[in-house]
Coordinates of C-alpha atoms and ligand atoms in Angstrom, one line a residue:
Chain Q
M1 CA 158.0 92.0 114.7
I2 CA 157.9 89.7 117.4
I3 CA 156.1 90.7 120.8
R4 CA 157.5 89.0 123.7
F5 CA 156.7 89.4 127.4
D6 CA 159.3 88.2 129.9
K7 CA 158.1 87.6 133.4
V8 CA 156.3 90.8 133.4
T9 CA 154.7 92.4 136.5
K10 CA 152.9 95.8 136.4
R11 CA 151.8 97.4 139.6
F12 CA 150.0 100.5 140.0
G13 CA 150.8 101.4 143.7
Q14 CA 148.9 98.7 145.6
V15 CA 147.1 97.4 142.6
V16 CA 148.7 94.6 140.8
A17 CA 147.6 94.7 137.2
L18 CA 149.8 91.9 135.7
E19 CA 151.7 89.3 137.6
N20 CA 154.6 87.3 136.1
V21 CA 153.3 87.1 132.8
S22 CA 155.2 85.6 129.9
F23 CA 154.3 84.9 126.3
E24 CA 155.5 85.5 122.8
I25 CA 153.6 86.5 119.8
K26 CA 155.1 86.0 116.4
Q27 CA 154.6 88.3 113.3
G28 CA 151.4 87.5 111.5
E29 CA 149.6 85.8 114.5
F30 CA 146.0 86.2 115.6
V31 CA 145.8 86.5 119.3
F32 CA 142.7 86.9 121.7
I33 CA 143.6 88.2 125.0
T34 CA 140.5 87.4 127.4
G35 CA 139.7 87.7 130.8
R36 CA 137.1 89.4 133.0
S37 CA 137.0 93.0 133.6
G38 CA 140.1 94.2 135.4
A39 CA 142.0 91.0 134.5
G40 CA 144.7 93.3 132.9
K41 CA 144.0 93.1 129.1
T42 CA 144.3 96.7 128.6
T43 CA 147.4 96.8 130.7
V44 CA 149.2 94.3 128.2
I45 CA 148.0 96.5 125.3
K46 CA 149.6 99.6 126.9
L47 CA 152.8 97.9 127.7
I48 CA 153.2 97.0 124.1
L49 CA 152.6 100.5 123.2
A50 CA 155.1 101.6 125.8
E51 CA 152.5 103.9 127.4
F52 CA 154.3 102.8 130.6
Q53 CA 157.0 100.4 131.6
P54 CA 156.8 97.1 133.4
T55 CA 157.5 97.1 137.2
E56 CA 159.4 93.9 136.8
G57 CA 160.5 91.7 133.7
E58 CA 161.0 92.9 130.2
V59 CA 158.6 93.6 127.2
W60 CA 160.1 93.2 123.8
V61 CA 158.7 94.6 120.4
G62 CA 160.8 93.7 117.4
D63 CA 164.4 94.7 118.2
Y64 CA 163.6 96.8 120.9
C65 CA 163.3 96.1 124.8
L66 CA 161.0 98.6 125.8
N67 CA 162.3 98.8 129.2
R68 CA 165.3 100.7 128.0
V69 CA 164.3 102.2 124.7
K70 CA 164.9 105.7 123.6
K71 CA 161.9 108.2 123.5
K72 CA 162.5 108.7 119.6
E73 CA 162.4 104.8 119.2
V74 CA 159.2 104.6 121.0
L75 CA 157.7 107.0 118.7
A76 CA 159.1 105.3 115.7
L77 CA 157.7 102.0 117.0
R78 CA 154.3 103.5 117.7
R79 CA 154.0 104.5 113.9
Q80 CA 154.2 100.9 113.1
I81 CA 151.6 99.8 115.4
G82 CA 147.9 100.5 114.9
V83 CA 145.9 100.8 117.9
V84 CA 141.9 100.6 118.3
F85 CA 141.6 102.1 122.0
Q86 CA 138.9 101.0 124.3
D87 CA 137.9 104.5 124.6
F88 CA 138.7 105.6 120.9
R89 CA 140.5 108.5 121.6
L90 CA 139.6 110.5 118.7
L91 CA 140.2 114.2 118.5
T92 CA 136.7 115.6 119.3
N93 CA 137.2 119.0 117.5
R94 CA 138.3 117.4 114.3
T95 CA 136.3 115.6 111.6
L96 CA 136.5 111.9 111.1
K97 CA 138.6 112.6 107.9
E98 CA 141.0 114.7 109.7
N99 CA 141.1 112.3 112.7
I100 CA 142.0 109.4 110.2
L101 CA 144.5 111.5 108.0
L102 CA 146.3 112.6 111.3
A103 CA 148.0 109.0 111.4
L104 CA 149.3 109.6 108.0
R105 CA 150.6 112.9 108.7
V106 CA 152.3 111.6 111.9
A107 CA 153.7 108.6 110.1
G108 CA 155.0 111.2 107.4
Y109 CA 153.0 109.9 104.3
R110 CA 153.2 112.2 101.3
Q111 CA 150.0 114.0 100.8
P112 CA 149.3 113.0 97.2
D113 CA 148.6 109.5 98.4
W114 CA 146.1 110.5 101.1
P115 CA 143.0 110.6 99.2
E116 CA 143.4 107.1 97.8
K117 CA 144.4 105.7 101.2
L118 CA 141.6 107.6 102.9
A119 CA 138.9 106.3 100.3
Q120 CA 140.2 102.8 100.7
V121 CA 140.1 102.6 104.4
L122 CA 136.8 104.3 104.6
K123 CA 135.4 101.7 102.4
L124 CA 136.9 99.0 104.5
V125 CA 135.3 100.1 107.6
G126 CA 132.2 101.3 106.1
L127 CA 132.1 104.9 106.8
E128 CA 131.9 106.4 103.1
G129 CA 130.2 109.6 103.3
R130 CA 130.8 110.3 106.9
E131 CA 134.2 112.1 106.2
E132 CA 133.0 115.5 107.4
F133 CA 131.3 114.3 110.6
F134 CA 132.7 115.1 114.0
P135 CA 133.2 112.2 116.6
A136 CA 130.1 113.5 118.7
Q137 CA 128.1 113.0 115.5
L138 CA 129.0 109.6 115.0
S139 CA 127.4 106.5 116.8
G140 CA 129.4 104.4 119.2
G141 CA 130.0 101.6 116.6
E142 CA 131.0 104.2 113.9
R143 CA 133.4 105.8 116.4
Q144 CA 135.0 102.3 117.0
R145 CA 135.2 101.9 113.2
A146 CA 136.6 105.4 112.8
C147 CA 139.4 104.3 115.2
L148 CA 139.9 101.2 113.4
A149 CA 140.4 103.3 110.2
R150 CA 142.8 105.4 111.7
A151 CA 144.7 102.3 113.0
L152 CA 144.7 100.6 109.6
I153 CA 145.4 103.5 107.0
V154 CA 149.1 103.4 108.1
E155 CA 149.3 99.7 107.1
P156 CA 150.7 98.7 110.7
K157 CA 152.7 95.6 111.2
I158 CA 150.8 95.0 114.3
L159 CA 147.2 95.9 115.0
L160 CA 146.3 96.1 118.8
A161 CA 142.6 96.1 119.4
D162 CA 141.1 96.8 122.7
E163 CA 137.6 95.7 123.0
P164 CA 136.8 96.5 119.5
T165 CA 133.3 95.0 119.5
G166 CA 132.3 96.6 122.7
N167 CA 129.8 98.9 121.3
L168 CA 128.8 96.9 118.2
D169 CA 125.7 95.0 117.6
P170 CA 126.2 91.3 116.8
E171 CA 126.1 91.6 113.1
T172 CA 128.4 94.6 112.9
S173 CA 130.7 92.9 115.2
W174 CA 131.0 89.9 112.8
Q175 CA 131.7 92.3 110.0
L176 CA 134.7 93.9 112.1
M177 CA 135.9 90.5 112.8
D178 CA 135.9 89.5 109.1
L179 CA 137.8 92.8 108.4
L180 CA 140.4 91.9 111.2
T181 CA 140.7 88.4 109.8
K182 CA 141.3 89.7 106.3
I183 CA 144.1 92.1 107.6
N184 CA 145.6 89.3 109.6
K185 CA 145.7 87.2 106.5
K186 CA 147.7 90.0 104.7
G187 CA 150.4 89.5 107.4
T188 CA 149.5 91.9 110.0
T189 CA 149.6 90.8 113.5
V190 CA 146.4 91.1 115.4
V191 CA 146.2 91.3 119.2
M192 CA 142.6 91.8 120.3
A193 CA 141.6 92.0 123.9
T194 CA 137.9 91.0 124.4
H195 CA 135.3 89.2 126.4
N196 CA 133.0 88.4 123.6
F197 CA 133.1 84.6 124.0
D198 CA 130.9 84.1 120.9
I199 CA 133.6 85.5 118.6
V200 CA 136.4 83.9 120.5
N201 CA 134.8 80.3 120.3
S202 CA 133.8 80.7 116.6
L203 CA 137.2 81.9 115.4
R204 CA 139.3 79.4 117.3
Q205 CA 142.4 81.4 117.2
R206 CA 145.1 81.5 119.8
V207 CA 143.7 82.7 123.3
I208 CA 145.7 84.1 126.2
K209 CA 143.5 84.1 129.2
L210 CA 144.3 86.3 132.1
E211 CA 142.8 86.2 135.5
A212 CA 143.5 89.0 138.2
G213 CA 146.7 89.8 136.5
Q214 CA 148.0 86.2 136.0
L215 CA 148.2 84.2 132.8
V216 CA 146.0 81.3 133.3
F217 CA 146.5 79.7 129.8
D218 CA 147.8 80.3 126.4
K219 CA 146.2 77.8 123.9
K220 CA 146.7 77.6 120.2
R221 CA 143.2 77.1 119.1
G222 CA 141.5 78.0 122.2
K223 CA 137.9 78.7 123.5
Y224 CA 136.6 81.1 125.9
E225 CA 136.7 79.4 129.0
Chain L
M1 CA 154.3 128.4 104.0
S2 CA 151.4 126.7 102.2
K3 CA 148.5 125.0 103.7
K4 CA 150.0 121.7 102.2
L5 CA 152.9 121.8 104.8
K6 CA 153.8 118.3 105.5
G7 CA 152.6 118.2 109.2
G8 CA 149.3 120.3 108.6
W9 CA 150.6 122.5 111.3
L10 CA 149.2 125.7 109.8
E11 CA 145.8 124.1 109.9
T12 CA 146.2 123.0 113.6
T13 CA 147.5 126.5 114.4
W14 CA 144.5 127.9 112.8
H15 CA 142.2 125.6 115.0
H16 CA 144.0 126.7 118.0
L17 CA 143.6 130.4 117.2
R18 CA 140.0 130.2 116.3
R19 CA 139.0 128.2 119.6
S20 CA 140.4 130.8 121.9
P21 CA 140.2 134.2 120.1
F22 CA 140.3 136.3 123.2
Q23 CA 143.6 134.9 124.2
S24 CA 145.0 135.3 120.9
L25 CA 143.8 138.8 120.9
A26 CA 145.5 139.5 124.2
A27 CA 148.7 138.1 122.7
I28 CA 148.5 140.1 119.7
L29 CA 147.8 143.1 121.7
V30 CA 150.8 143.1 123.8
M31 CA 153.1 142.5 120.9
W32 CA 151.3 145.6 119.2
L33 CA 152.1 147.7 122.4
N34 CA 155.6 146.4 122.1
F35 CA 156.0 147.4 118.7
L36 CA 154.3 150.6 118.9
A37 CA 156.7 151.6 121.5
A38 CA 159.8 150.2 119.4
T39 CA 158.8 151.9 116.2
T40 CA 158.2 155.2 117.9
L41 CA 161.6 155.0 119.4
L42 CA 163.1 154.1 116.0
V43 CA 161.6 157.1 114.3
L44 CA 162.7 159.4 117.3
I45 CA 166.1 158.1 117.2
F46 CA 166.6 158.4 113.7
G47 CA 165.2 161.9 113.6
L48 CA 167.2 163.0 116.5
S49 CA 170.6 161.7 115.3
N50 CA 169.8 163.5 112.0
L51 CA 169.1 166.8 113.6
L52 CA 172.4 166.1 115.7
N53 CA 174.5 165.5 112.7
Y54 CA 173.0 168.7 111.0
F55 CA 174.1 170.8 113.8
E56 CA 177.3 169.2 114.4
G57 CA 178.4 169.7 110.8
R58 CA 177.7 173.3 111.2
P59 CA 180.0 175.2 113.3
E60 CA 177.9 178.5 113.9
V61 CA 177.1 181.0 116.4
T62 CA 174.2 183.3 116.5
A63 CA 174.4 186.8 118.0
F64 CA 171.1 188.5 118.7
L65 CA 171.6 192.2 118.4
K66 CA 170.1 194.9 120.6
D67 CA 167.7 197.1 119.2
Q68 CA 169.9 200.2 119.8
A69 CA 172.6 198.8 117.7
D70 CA 172.8 201.0 114.7
Q71 CA 173.9 200.0 111.2
E72 CA 177.3 201.4 111.5
A73 CA 178.1 199.6 114.8
V74 CA 177.0 196.3 113.2
D75 CA 178.9 196.7 110.1
Q76 CA 181.9 197.3 112.2
I77 CA 181.3 194.1 114.1
R78 CA 180.8 192.0 111.0
N79 CA 184.1 193.5 109.5
Q80 CA 186.1 192.7 112.8
L81 CA 184.5 189.1 112.7
S82 CA 185.3 188.5 109.0
Q83 CA 189.0 189.2 109.9
L84 CA 189.3 186.6 112.6
E85 CA 190.9 183.2 111.5
G86 CA 188.9 180.4 110.2
I87 CA 185.6 182.4 109.7
K88 CA 183.6 181.2 106.8
E89 CA 180.9 183.6 106.6
V90 CA 179.2 186.4 108.7
R91 CA 175.6 187.0 107.6
Y92 CA 173.3 189.8 108.8
I93 CA 169.8 189.0 109.3
S94 CA 167.7 192.3 109.7
K95 CA 164.5 192.4 111.7
E96 CA 162.4 192.2 108.3
E97 CA 164.1 189.2 107.3
A98 CA 163.7 187.6 110.7
L99 CA 160.0 188.2 110.4
K100 CA 160.0 186.7 106.8
I101 CA 161.7 183.5 108.1
Y102 CA 159.2 183.5 111.0
Q103 CA 156.1 184.0 108.7
E104 CA 157.4 181.1 106.6
Q105 CA 157.9 178.8 109.3
N106 CA 154.4 179.6 110.8
K107 CA 152.4 180.1 107.6
D108 CA 149.9 177.6 108.7
N109 CA 149.2 179.5 111.9
P110 CA 147.6 182.7 111.4
L111 CA 147.3 183.3 115.1
L112 CA 151.0 183.2 115.7
L113 CA 151.5 185.6 112.7
E114 CA 149.0 188.2 113.8
M115 CA 150.8 188.4 117.1
V116 CA 154.2 189.2 115.7
T117 CA 155.6 192.2 114.0
A118 CA 159.1 193.1 112.8
D119 CA 159.6 195.2 116.1
I120 CA 159.7 192.4 118.2
L121 CA 162.0 190.1 116.6
P122 CA 165.6 191.1 117.1
A123 CA 168.1 191.3 114.2
S124 CA 171.0 188.9 114.3
L125 CA 174.3 187.9 113.0
E126 CA 174.9 184.4 111.8
I127 CA 178.6 183.5 112.0
S128 CA 179.9 180.1 110.6
A129 CA 183.3 179.0 111.0
V130 CA 185.3 176.3 109.2
S131 CA 185.4 174.1 112.3
P132 CA 184.1 174.2 115.8
E133 CA 187.5 175.1 117.4
Y134 CA 187.5 178.6 115.9
L135 CA 184.2 179.4 117.6
T136 CA 186.0 180.1 121.0
Q137 CA 187.8 183.3 119.8
V138 CA 184.4 184.5 118.3
A139 CA 182.8 184.0 121.6
E140 CA 185.4 185.9 123.4
F141 CA 185.0 188.7 120.7
L142 CA 181.3 188.9 121.1
H143 CA 181.6 189.0 125.0
Q144 CA 183.3 192.2 124.7
K145 CA 180.6 193.8 122.8
S146 CA 177.9 193.1 125.2
D147 CA 176.8 196.6 125.0
L148 CA 175.4 195.9 121.5
I149 CA 174.6 192.2 121.8
E150 CA 171.6 190.9 123.7
E151 CA 172.4 187.1 123.5
V152 CA 174.7 184.6 122.0
V153 CA 173.4 181.2 121.1
F154 CA 176.1 178.5 120.2
Q155 CA 175.2 175.8 118.1
R156 CA 177.6 173.9 120.3
D157 CA 174.9 174.4 123.1
V158 CA 172.2 173.1 120.8
V159 CA 174.3 170.1 119.9
E160 CA 174.9 169.4 123.7
R161 CA 171.4 169.7 124.5
L162 CA 170.1 167.6 121.5
S163 CA 172.8 164.8 122.3
F164 CA 171.8 164.9 125.8
W165 CA 168.1 164.3 124.8
T166 CA 169.1 161.8 122.2
R167 CA 171.0 159.9 124.9
M168 CA 168.0 160.1 127.4
I169 CA 165.5 159.0 124.7
K170 CA 167.6 156.0 123.6
A171 CA 168.2 155.0 127.1
G172 CA 164.4 155.6 128.2
G173 CA 163.1 154.2 125.1
L174 CA 165.2 151.2 125.3
A175 CA 164.2 150.5 128.9
I176 CA 160.5 150.9 128.0
V177 CA 160.9 148.5 124.9
A178 CA 162.8 146.0 126.9
F179 CA 160.2 146.1 129.5
F180 CA 157.3 145.8 127.0
S181 CA 159.2 142.8 125.3
F182 CA 159.5 141.1 128.7
V183 CA 155.8 141.5 129.3
A184 CA 155.1 140.4 125.8
L185 CA 157.2 137.2 126.4
V186 CA 155.7 136.5 129.6
V187 CA 152.0 137.1 128.3
I188 CA 152.5 134.8 125.2
M189 CA 154.3 132.1 127.2
V190 CA 151.0 132.0 129.6
I191 CA 148.7 132.0 126.7
V192 CA 150.6 129.3 124.6
G193 CA 150.9 127.4 128.1
M194 CA 147.2 127.6 128.5
K195 CA 146.6 126.4 125.0
I196 CA 148.8 123.3 125.5
A197 CA 147.0 122.7 128.8
M198 CA 143.9 122.8 126.9
H199 CA 145.0 120.4 124.2
R200 CA 146.3 118.0 126.7
S201 CA 144.2 115.1 125.6
E202 CA 144.8 115.9 121.9
I203 CA 148.7 115.7 122.7
A204 CA 148.2 112.5 124.5
I205 CA 146.6 110.9 121.4
L206 CA 149.2 112.3 119.0
R207 CA 152.0 110.7 121.3
L208 CA 150.2 107.5 121.0
L209 CA 150.3 107.5 117.2
G210 CA 153.8 108.2 117.5
A211 CA 154.1 111.9 116.8
S212 CA 157.6 113.4 117.5
N213 CA 158.1 116.1 120.2
F214 CA 158.6 118.5 117.2
Y215 CA 155.5 117.6 115.4
I216 CA 153.6 118.2 118.4
Q217 CA 155.4 121.4 119.3
A218 CA 155.3 123.0 115.8
P219 CA 151.8 124.3 115.8
F220 CA 152.3 126.1 119.0
L221 CA 155.7 127.4 117.9
L222 CA 153.8 128.7 114.7
E223 CA 151.3 130.2 116.9
G224 CA 153.9 132.4 118.7
I225 CA 155.4 133.3 115.6
I226 CA 151.9 134.6 114.3
Y227 CA 151.3 136.6 117.4
G228 CA 154.7 138.2 116.9
L229 CA 154.2 139.0 113.2
I230 CA 150.7 140.2 113.5
G231 CA 151.7 142.5 116.6
S232 CA 154.7 143.8 115.1
L233 CA 153.1 144.4 111.7
L234 CA 150.2 146.4 113.4
G235 CA 152.7 148.2 115.6
I236 CA 154.7 149.2 112.4
A237 CA 151.6 150.1 110.5
V238 CA 150.0 152.6 113.2
V239 CA 153.3 154.4 113.7
G240 CA 154.3 154.3 109.9
G241 CA 150.9 155.5 109.1
L242 CA 150.8 158.4 111.3
V243 CA 154.3 159.5 110.3
F244 CA 153.4 159.1 106.6
Y245 CA 150.2 161.1 107.2
W246 CA 152.0 164.1 108.9
R247 CA 155.1 163.7 106.7
P248 CA 154.7 167.1 104.9
Q249 CA 154.2 169.1 108.2
I250 CA 157.0 167.2 110.0
E251 CA 159.3 167.8 107.1
A252 CA 158.4 171.5 106.8
F253 CA 158.9 171.9 110.5
F254 CA 162.2 170.8 110.6
A255 CA 163.4 172.0 107.3
P256 CA 166.2 172.2 106.2
V257 CA 167.0 169.4 108.4
V258 CA 166.0 166.0 107.1
V259 CA 164.6 164.1 109.9
L260 CA 162.6 161.2 108.1
P261 CA 164.4 158.7 106.0
Q262 CA 164.4 159.4 102.5
N263 CA 164.9 156.1 100.8
N264 CA 162.5 153.2 100.8
Q265 CA 165.2 150.8 101.2
L266 CA 165.7 151.8 104.5
F267 CA 162.1 151.6 105.5
L268 CA 161.9 148.3 104.1
I269 CA 164.9 147.1 105.9
T270 CA 163.6 148.5 109.3
I271 CA 160.3 146.9 108.7
L272 CA 161.6 143.5 107.9
A273 CA 163.9 143.7 110.9
E274 CA 161.1 144.6 113.0
L275 CA 159.0 141.8 111.7
A276 CA 161.9 139.3 112.3
V277 CA 162.4 140.5 115.8
G278 CA 158.7 140.1 116.4
A279 CA 158.6 136.6 115.0
F280 CA 161.5 135.7 117.1
L281 CA 159.9 136.8 120.4
G282 CA 156.8 135.0 119.7
L283 CA 158.9 132.0 119.0
L284 CA 161.1 132.3 121.9
A285 CA 157.9 132.7 124.3
A286 CA 156.1 129.7 122.6
W287 CA 159.2 127.5 122.7
A288 CA 159.7 128.3 126.3
A289 CA 156.1 127.3 127.1
S290 CA 156.0 124.3 125.0
Y291 CA 159.4 123.1 126.4
R292 CA 158.3 123.2 129.9
Y293 CA 155.0 121.3 129.1
L294 CA 156.1 118.9 126.5
R295 CA 159.6 117.8 127.0
R296 CA 159.3 116.8 130.7
Ligands
LIG301 N1 146.8 103.8 135.4 C1 146.4 103.1 136.4 N2 146.4 103.5 137.7 C2 146.0 102.7 138.7 N3 145.5 101.4 138.6 C3 145.3 100.9 137.2 C4 145.7 101.7 136.2 N4 145.4 101.1 134.9 C5 144.8 99.8 135.3 N5 144.9 99.8 136.7 C6 144.3 98.8 137.4 O1 144.8 97.5 137.0 C7 143.9 96.5 136.7 C8 143.8 96.0 135.2 O2 143.3 97.0 134.5 P1 143.0 96.7 132.9 O3 142.7 98.1 132.5 O4 144.2 96.1 132.4 O5 141.8 95.7 132.9 P2 141.1 95.2 131.9 O6 141.4 93.7 131.6 O7 141.4 95.9 130.4 O8 139.6 95.3 132.0 P3 138.3 95.7 131.2 O9 137.9 94.5 130.4 O10 137.4 96.4 132.1 O11 139.0 96.8 130.3 C9 142.6 97.1 137.2 O12 142.4 96.8 138.5 C10 142.8 98.6 137.1 O13 142.2 99.2 138.2
LIG302 MG1 140.5 97.2 129.3

């Protein structure tokens, strides 16, 4: 699925979150979206998820133009996109296991397949043995990985990660990046918003840099500048 | 429905119920009241219409005799009555027989028995006709004999009074049940609405994961259905339990009229129908509440 922004502007009242931004991300790419706080990174991610629509311009995901898509199609699209939210968005009154399985339920996976997938994904993010913990009983980094596990368990075509290393120590951050790279190698598009310049500079992937809502550069093997 | 239901809705519903038990209790209570009223009404209507059928099927007149009426005069009246057209039977009930019947009817109440002797009870004639229209002439005849006859009681009057009360109870009962249903609907709507509001952030997350409206709505609908089912079941259980407990007394009191359903199939059908109505009411309320909140 191709993600395409076509002269996208997003305003919240007086605030201009994005202004005339255009880019295209192909299936299987790994893209960093960088920029200072308030530059509009989260806004890009939310537009892809169709949490809201652009004020001007068009956002395309696969065959769908999100400006004029049916509600049902949005939901179907979301089931193919995994998201690691900046604020996790785990259900506080459900255990880690229930939170992760929720994604499978929503996507309509058969129950016999659940335990195997759960075990796989818990191992992947290193949360084995924490199944019965509630989000409040997990550390910030563990919550972030829980959120990643929920995103990955449905084997999404696109993985959106908003500041996934924000709460992690450098070592764990690198483990997570290894994970994302692995997933990307399997063909999943990874779009990651971050201001961790260490990671961006080391991995040398495509970088889209935003500044006050404007796209300032889009480089193939970019650095954090 | 098993816990293995695809959406895990029952589990979610269980979470919802457990997290706010008092609201759930309130919802169940209004449903319970509603079905307490409804079941009572059903029992009353059933009993009354059986009574009505019984009396309608018996064209009868009872003539209570004055104490000064001697045996000869009474026999004469009996003879004359028997010769009228369409008369099936004329039965004489003496004071002693009347006392026996009275004693039989009140055998559990020694106080009532003590106060009554054969003297106070009037003897009577029970005249039954082939069909009600023949009773007019009987009435005319009895009128002429007012020197011997104290009072004439027509089953027709009983039937009229019964059918009046049946109509009143039906109308009043239906009004009460309709009102209770309305209250139950509103209360469950408010409670489910509150629960949806409580789970706003959860719903927002489900949306972002791509959950369909129905997926999100289902646990709340199930919650409404559960309120309806439990409430109606409790209502039926209480009224049904009381009726069963007093069944011998009720049946003895109204005998020979059969006022309670005799076959279990009718019981079962009534219970199932009430449960279905309860579930439907709960579903309707929950649907209305969730439609307002979830479908924008
Ligand atoms: N729902 C909203 N209503 C009003 N303003 C908003 C809303 N969402 C974002 N904004 C504004 O849009 C701008 C871009 O926000 P965005 O969340 O995209 O920034 P960001 O690049 O993700 O920042 P950070 O690195 O701090 O997460 C900000 O100025 C923010 O205040
Ligand atoms: Mg952000």
